[in-house]
Coordinates of C-alpha atoms and ligand atoms in Angstrom, one line a residue:
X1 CA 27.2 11.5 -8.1
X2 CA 29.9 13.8 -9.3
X3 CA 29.1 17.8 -9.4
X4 CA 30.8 20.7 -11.5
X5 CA 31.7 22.9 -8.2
X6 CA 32.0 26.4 -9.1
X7 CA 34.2 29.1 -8.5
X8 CA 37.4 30.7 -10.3
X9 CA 40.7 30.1 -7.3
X10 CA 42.4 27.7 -9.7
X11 CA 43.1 25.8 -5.6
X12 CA 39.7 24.6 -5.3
X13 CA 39.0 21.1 -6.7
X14 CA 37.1 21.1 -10.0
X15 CA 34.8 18.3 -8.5
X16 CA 33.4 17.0 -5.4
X17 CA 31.6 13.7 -4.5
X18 CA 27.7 13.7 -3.2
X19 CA 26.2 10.8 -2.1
X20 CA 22.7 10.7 -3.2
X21 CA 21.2 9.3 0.0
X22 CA 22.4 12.7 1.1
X23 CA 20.0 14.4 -1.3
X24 CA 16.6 12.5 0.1
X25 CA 14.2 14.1 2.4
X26 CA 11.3 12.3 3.4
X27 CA 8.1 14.5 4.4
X28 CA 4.8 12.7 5.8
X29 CA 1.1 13.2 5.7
X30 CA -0.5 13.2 8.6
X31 CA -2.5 10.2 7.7
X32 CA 0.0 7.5 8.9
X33 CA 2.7 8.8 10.8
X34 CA 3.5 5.7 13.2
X35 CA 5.0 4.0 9.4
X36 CA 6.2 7.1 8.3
X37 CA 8.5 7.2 11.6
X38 CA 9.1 3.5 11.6
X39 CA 10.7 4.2 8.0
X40 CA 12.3 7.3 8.9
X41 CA 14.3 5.5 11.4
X42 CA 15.4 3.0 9.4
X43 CA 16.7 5.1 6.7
X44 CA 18.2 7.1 10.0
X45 CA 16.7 10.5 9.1
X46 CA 14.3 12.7 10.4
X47 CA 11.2 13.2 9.6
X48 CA 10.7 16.3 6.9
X49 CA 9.6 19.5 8.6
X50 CA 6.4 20.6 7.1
X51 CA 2.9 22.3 9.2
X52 CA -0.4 20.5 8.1
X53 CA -3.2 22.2 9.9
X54 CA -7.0 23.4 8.9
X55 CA -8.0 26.8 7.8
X56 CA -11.3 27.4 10.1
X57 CA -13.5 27.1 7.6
X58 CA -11.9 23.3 7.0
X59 CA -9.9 24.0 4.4
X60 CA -6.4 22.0 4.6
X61 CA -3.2 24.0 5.1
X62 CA 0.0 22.9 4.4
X63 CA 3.6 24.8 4.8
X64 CA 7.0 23.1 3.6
X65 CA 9.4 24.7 6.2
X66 CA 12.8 23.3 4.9
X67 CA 14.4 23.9 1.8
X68 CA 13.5 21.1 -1.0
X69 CA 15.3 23.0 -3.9
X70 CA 17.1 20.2 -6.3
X71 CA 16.5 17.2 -3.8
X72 CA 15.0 13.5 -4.3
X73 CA 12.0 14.3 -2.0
X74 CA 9.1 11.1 -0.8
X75 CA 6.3 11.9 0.5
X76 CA 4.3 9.3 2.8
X77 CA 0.4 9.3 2.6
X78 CA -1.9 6.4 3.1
X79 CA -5.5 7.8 3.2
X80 CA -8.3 5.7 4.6
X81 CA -11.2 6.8 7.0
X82 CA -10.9 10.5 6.6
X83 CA -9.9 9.5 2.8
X84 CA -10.8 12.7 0.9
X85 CA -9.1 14.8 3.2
X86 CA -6.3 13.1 3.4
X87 CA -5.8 12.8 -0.1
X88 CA -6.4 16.8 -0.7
X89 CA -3.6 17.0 1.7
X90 CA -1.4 14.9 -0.2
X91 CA -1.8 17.0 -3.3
X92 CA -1.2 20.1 -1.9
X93 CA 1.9 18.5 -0.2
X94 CA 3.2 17.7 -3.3
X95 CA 2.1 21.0 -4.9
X96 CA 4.0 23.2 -2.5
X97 CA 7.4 20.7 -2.7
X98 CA 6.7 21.2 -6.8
X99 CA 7.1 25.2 -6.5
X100 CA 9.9 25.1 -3.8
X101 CA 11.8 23.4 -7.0
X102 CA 11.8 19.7 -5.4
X103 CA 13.8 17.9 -8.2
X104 CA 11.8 14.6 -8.0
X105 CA 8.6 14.0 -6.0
X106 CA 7.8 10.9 -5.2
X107 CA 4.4 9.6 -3.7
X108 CA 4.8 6.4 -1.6
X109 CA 0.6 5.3 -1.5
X110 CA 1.3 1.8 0.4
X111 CA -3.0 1.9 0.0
X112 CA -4.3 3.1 -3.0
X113 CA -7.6 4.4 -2.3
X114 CA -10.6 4.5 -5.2
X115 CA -8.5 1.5 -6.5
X116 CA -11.4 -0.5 -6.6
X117 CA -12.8 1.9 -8.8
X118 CA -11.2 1.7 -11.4
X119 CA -14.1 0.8 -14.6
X120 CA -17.8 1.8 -15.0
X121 CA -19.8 -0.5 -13.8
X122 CA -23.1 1.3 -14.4
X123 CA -23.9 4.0 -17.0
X124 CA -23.3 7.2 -15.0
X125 CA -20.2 6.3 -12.6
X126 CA -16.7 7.7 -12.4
X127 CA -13.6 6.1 -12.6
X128 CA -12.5 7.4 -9.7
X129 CA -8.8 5.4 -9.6
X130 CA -8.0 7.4 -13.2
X131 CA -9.3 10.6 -11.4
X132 CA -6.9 9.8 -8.7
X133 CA -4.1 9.1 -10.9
X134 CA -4.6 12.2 -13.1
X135 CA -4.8 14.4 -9.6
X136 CA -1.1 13.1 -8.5
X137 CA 0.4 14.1 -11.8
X138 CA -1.6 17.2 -12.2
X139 CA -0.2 18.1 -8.7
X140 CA 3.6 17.3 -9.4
X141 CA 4.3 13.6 -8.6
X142 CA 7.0 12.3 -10.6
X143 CA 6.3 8.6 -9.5
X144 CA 4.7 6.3 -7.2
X145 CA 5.4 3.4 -5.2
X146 CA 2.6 1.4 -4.0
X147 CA 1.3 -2.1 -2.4
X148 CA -1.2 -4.4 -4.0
X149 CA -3.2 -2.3 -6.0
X150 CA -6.6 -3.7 -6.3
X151 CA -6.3 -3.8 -10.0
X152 CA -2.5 -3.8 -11.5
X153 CA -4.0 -2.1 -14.8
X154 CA -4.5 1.3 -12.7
X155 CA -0.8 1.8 -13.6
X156 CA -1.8 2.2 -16.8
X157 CA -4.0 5.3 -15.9
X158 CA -0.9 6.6 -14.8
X159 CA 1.7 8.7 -17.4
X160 CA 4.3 8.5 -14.6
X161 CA 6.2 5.2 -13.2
X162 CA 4.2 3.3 -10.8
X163 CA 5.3 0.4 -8.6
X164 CA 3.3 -2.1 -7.5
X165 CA 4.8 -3.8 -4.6
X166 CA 3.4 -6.7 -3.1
X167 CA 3.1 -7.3 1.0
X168 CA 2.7 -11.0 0.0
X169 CA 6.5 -11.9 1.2
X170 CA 5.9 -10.7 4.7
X171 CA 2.7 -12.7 4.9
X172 CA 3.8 -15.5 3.5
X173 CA 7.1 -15.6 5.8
X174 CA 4.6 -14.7 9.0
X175 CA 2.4 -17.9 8.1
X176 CA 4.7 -19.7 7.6
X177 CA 6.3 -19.2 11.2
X178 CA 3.0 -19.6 13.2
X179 CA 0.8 -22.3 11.0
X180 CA 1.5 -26.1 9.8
X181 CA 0.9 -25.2 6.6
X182 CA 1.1 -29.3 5.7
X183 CA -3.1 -29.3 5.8
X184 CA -3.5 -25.9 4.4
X185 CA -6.2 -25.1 1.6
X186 CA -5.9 -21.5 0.0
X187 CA -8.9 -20.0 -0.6
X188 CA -9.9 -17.3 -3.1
X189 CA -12.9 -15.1 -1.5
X190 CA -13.9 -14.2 -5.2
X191 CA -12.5 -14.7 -8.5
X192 CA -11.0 -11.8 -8.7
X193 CA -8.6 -13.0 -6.3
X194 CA -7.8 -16.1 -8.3
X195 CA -4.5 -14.7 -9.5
X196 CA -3.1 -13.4 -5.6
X197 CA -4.5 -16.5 -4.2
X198 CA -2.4 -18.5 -6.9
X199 CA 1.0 -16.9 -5.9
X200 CA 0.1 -17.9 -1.9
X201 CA -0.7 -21.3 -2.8
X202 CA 2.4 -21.9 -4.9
X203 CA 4.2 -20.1 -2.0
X204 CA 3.0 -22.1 1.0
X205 CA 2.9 -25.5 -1.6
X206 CA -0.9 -25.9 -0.6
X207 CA -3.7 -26.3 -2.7
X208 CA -6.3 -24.1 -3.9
X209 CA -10.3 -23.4 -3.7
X210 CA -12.5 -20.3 -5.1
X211 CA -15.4 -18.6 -3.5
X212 CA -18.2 -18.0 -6.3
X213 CA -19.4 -14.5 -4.5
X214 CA -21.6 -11.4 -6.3
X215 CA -22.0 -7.9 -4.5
X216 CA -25.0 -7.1 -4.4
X217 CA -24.6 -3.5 -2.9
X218 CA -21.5 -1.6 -0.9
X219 CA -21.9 -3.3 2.3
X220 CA -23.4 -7.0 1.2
X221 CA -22.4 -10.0 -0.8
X222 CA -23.9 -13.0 -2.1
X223 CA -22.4 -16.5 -2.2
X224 CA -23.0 -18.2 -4.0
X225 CA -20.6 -21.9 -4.0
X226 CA -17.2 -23.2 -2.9
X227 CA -15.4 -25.0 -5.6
X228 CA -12.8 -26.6 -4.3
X229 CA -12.7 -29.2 -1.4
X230 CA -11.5 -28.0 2.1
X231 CA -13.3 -31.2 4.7
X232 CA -10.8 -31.7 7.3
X233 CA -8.4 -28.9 6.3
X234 CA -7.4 -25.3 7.1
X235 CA -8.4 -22.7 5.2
X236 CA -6.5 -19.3 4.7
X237 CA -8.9 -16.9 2.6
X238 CA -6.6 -14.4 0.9
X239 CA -7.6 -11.0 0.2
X240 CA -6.3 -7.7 -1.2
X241 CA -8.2 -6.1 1.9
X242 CA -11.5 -6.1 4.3
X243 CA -13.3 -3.3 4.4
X244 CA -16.8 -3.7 6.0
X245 CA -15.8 -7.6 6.6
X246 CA -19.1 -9.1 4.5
X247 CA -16.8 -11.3 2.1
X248 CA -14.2 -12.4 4.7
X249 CA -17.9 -13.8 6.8
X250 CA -19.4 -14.9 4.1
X251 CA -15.9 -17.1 2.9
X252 CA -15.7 -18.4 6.3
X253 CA -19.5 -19.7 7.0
X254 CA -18.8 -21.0 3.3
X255 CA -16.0 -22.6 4.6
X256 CA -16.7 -23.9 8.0
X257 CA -20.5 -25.6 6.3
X258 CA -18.0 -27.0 4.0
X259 CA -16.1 -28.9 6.7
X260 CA -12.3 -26.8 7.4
X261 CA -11.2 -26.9 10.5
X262 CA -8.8 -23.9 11.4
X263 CA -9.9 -20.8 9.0
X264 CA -7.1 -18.4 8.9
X265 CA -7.1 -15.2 6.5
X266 CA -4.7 -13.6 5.0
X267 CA -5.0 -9.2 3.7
X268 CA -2.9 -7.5 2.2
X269 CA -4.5 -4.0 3.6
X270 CA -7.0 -3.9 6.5
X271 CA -9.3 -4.0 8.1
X272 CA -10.2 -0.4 6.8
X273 CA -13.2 0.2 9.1
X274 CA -13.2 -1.9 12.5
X275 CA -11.4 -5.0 13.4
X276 CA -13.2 -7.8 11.8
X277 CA -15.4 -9.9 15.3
X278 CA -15.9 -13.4 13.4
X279 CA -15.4 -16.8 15.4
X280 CA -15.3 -18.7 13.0
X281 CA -11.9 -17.1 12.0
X282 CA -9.0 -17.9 13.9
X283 CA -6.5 -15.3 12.6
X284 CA -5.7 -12.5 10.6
X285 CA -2.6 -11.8 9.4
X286 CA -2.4 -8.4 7.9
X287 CA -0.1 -5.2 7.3
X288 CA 0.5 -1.6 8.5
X289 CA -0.5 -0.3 5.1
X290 CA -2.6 1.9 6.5
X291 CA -3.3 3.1 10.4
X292 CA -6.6 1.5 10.3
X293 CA -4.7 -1.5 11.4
X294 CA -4.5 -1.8 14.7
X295 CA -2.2 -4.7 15.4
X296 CA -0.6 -5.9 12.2
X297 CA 1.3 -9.2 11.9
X298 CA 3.4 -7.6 9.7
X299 CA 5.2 -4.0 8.7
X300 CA 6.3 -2.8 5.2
X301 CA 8.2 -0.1 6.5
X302 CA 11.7 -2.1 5.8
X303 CA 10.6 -2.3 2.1
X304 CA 10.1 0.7 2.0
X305 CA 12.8 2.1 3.5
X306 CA 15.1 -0.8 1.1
X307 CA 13.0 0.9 -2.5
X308 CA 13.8 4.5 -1.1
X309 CA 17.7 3.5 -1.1
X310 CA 17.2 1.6 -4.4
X311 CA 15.4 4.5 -5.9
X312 CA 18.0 6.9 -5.0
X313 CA 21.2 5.1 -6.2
X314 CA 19.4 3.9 -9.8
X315 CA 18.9 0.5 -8.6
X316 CA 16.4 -2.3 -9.5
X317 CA 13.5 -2.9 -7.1
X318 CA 13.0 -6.3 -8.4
X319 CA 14.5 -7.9 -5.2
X320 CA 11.7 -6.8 -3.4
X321 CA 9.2 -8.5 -4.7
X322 CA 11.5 -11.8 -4.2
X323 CA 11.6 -10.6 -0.5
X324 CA 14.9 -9.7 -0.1
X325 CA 15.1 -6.0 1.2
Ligands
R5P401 C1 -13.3 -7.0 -3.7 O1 -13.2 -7.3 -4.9 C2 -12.2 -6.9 -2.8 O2 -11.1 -7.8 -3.2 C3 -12.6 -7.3 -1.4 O3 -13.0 -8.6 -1.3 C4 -13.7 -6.3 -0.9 O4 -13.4 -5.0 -1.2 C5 -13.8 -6.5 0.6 O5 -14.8 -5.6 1.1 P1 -15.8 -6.0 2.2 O6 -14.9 -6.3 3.4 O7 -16.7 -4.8 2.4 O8 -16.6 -7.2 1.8

């Protein structure tokens, strides 16, 4: 990046050079700090300095206490469990770099929460993912990098870019290293997961099977049928993410009545709530998308640190969905 340097003593040069790594800063919630470290260190900068604290009352406080004028800012915030708080947090984050003249703010979600809400499905409900989106631009993001969003068309309630990264490389890399995937069935928990199940099947050459399932409230599920054959095989059940657990159980009884022998699953977020206590599964591999997790197989901190670079020179963040980062 070249800049007009001002000043009239005809000895001082007209231009100088500024890197435009030099111009990040990189400012975390307070919702997952442990990632937000893990990708400050990688980019080998500190953290941003801001104070998040409560007003008595419970109100959230926030304080930007470094100068943001003109510069590239991200802004880390991955809000499950205390959810609404943490996402009132994130707005006012973003609100305060918008009026300290940050140049661009951008919101780095790796879980998108009220994804899944994201149509009516009764006649009085919000669509809380559009609220969401409209909230962030209201507040002063400029763009937003996420992970597996539940639904890919809530980019489309956004006016601002969105990326939709996808966790699937890691997994797929970490499977591959700890199962013989020779004997492996993937398995779809519902159909909406047809499409993400697909991509790990053509990925780990296995074949594929779908769960027929219906919720029948926020906590239960109904299965319905496995089509599909998994007798004498090993399962992985793939899923965007667990949250009370009742679909990964229900896949696996489904699975294990239908004759598989090792059941392995595979999330892109989660578990949200608790650690999932199944035997009949043998292992989860999941992500550090959000601090829910408490051991995750895998981290996405080095693709995020790899888009931050990317986004900051002008570059394409296609290679990371191939995995290379
Ligand atoms: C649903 O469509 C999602 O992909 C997940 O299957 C669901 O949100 C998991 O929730 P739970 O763990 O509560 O069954």
């Amino acid at each position: 990046m070249v800049l007009p340097f001002g000043g009239s003593n005809p000895s001082t040069p007209k231009f100088f050079y500024m890197n435009p790594l030099d111009n990040i800063l990189f400012f975390s919630g307070s919702s997952h700090l442990k990632l937000a470290k893990e990708i400050a260190d990688l980019l080998k900068k500190p953290l941003g300095e801001i104070l998040l604290e409560r007003f008595p009352d419970g109100e959230t406080r926030v304080e930007v206490k470094q100068n943001v004028r003109g510069k590239n800012v991200f802004v880390l915030q991955s809000p499950v469990k205390e959810v609404d708080h943490y996402i009132m947090e994130l707005l006012l984050i973003i609100d305060a770099l918008k009026r300290a003249s940050a140049d661009k703010i951008t919101v780095l979600m790796p879980y998108f929460a009220y994804g899944r809400q994201d149509k009516k499905t009764t006649a009085r409900e919000p669509v809380s993912a559009r609220l969401i989106a409209n909230l962030l631009e209201t507040a002063g993001a400029t763009h937003v990098v996420t992970f597996d969003l539940h639904a890919p068309q809530v980019q489309g309630f956004f006016n601002i870019p969105v990326d939709n990264l996808e966790t699937r490389p890691l997994l797929v890399e970490k499977i591959k290293s700890q199962v013989d995937v020779k004997n492996l069935v993937v398995v779809s928990p519902d159909v909406g997961r047809n499409t993400l199940a697909r991509l790990f099947a053509h990925d780990l050459k296995a074949s594929m099977a779908v769960v027929d399932k219906r919720r029948v409230g926020v906590k239960d599920v109904k299965i319905e049928a496995l089509m599909g054959e998994v007798q004498e095989k090993d399962v992985l059940i793939v899923d965007d993410m667990m949250s009370t657990g009742s679909t990964l159980k229900a896949a696996s009884k489904l699975c294990r009545e239908g004759g598989a022998k090792k059941i392995y699953v595979a999330l892109c977020h989660g578990p949200l709530i608790q650690e999932l206590r199944d035997d009949a599964i043998d292992k989860i591999f999941t992500t550090n998308t959000t601090a829910a997790v408490k051991d995750p197989s895998v981290s996405v901190a080095p693709i995020y640190a790899s888009a931050i670079k990317k986004m900051a020179v002008g570059d394409s963040l296609l290679p990371l969905y191939q995995g290379k980062f």
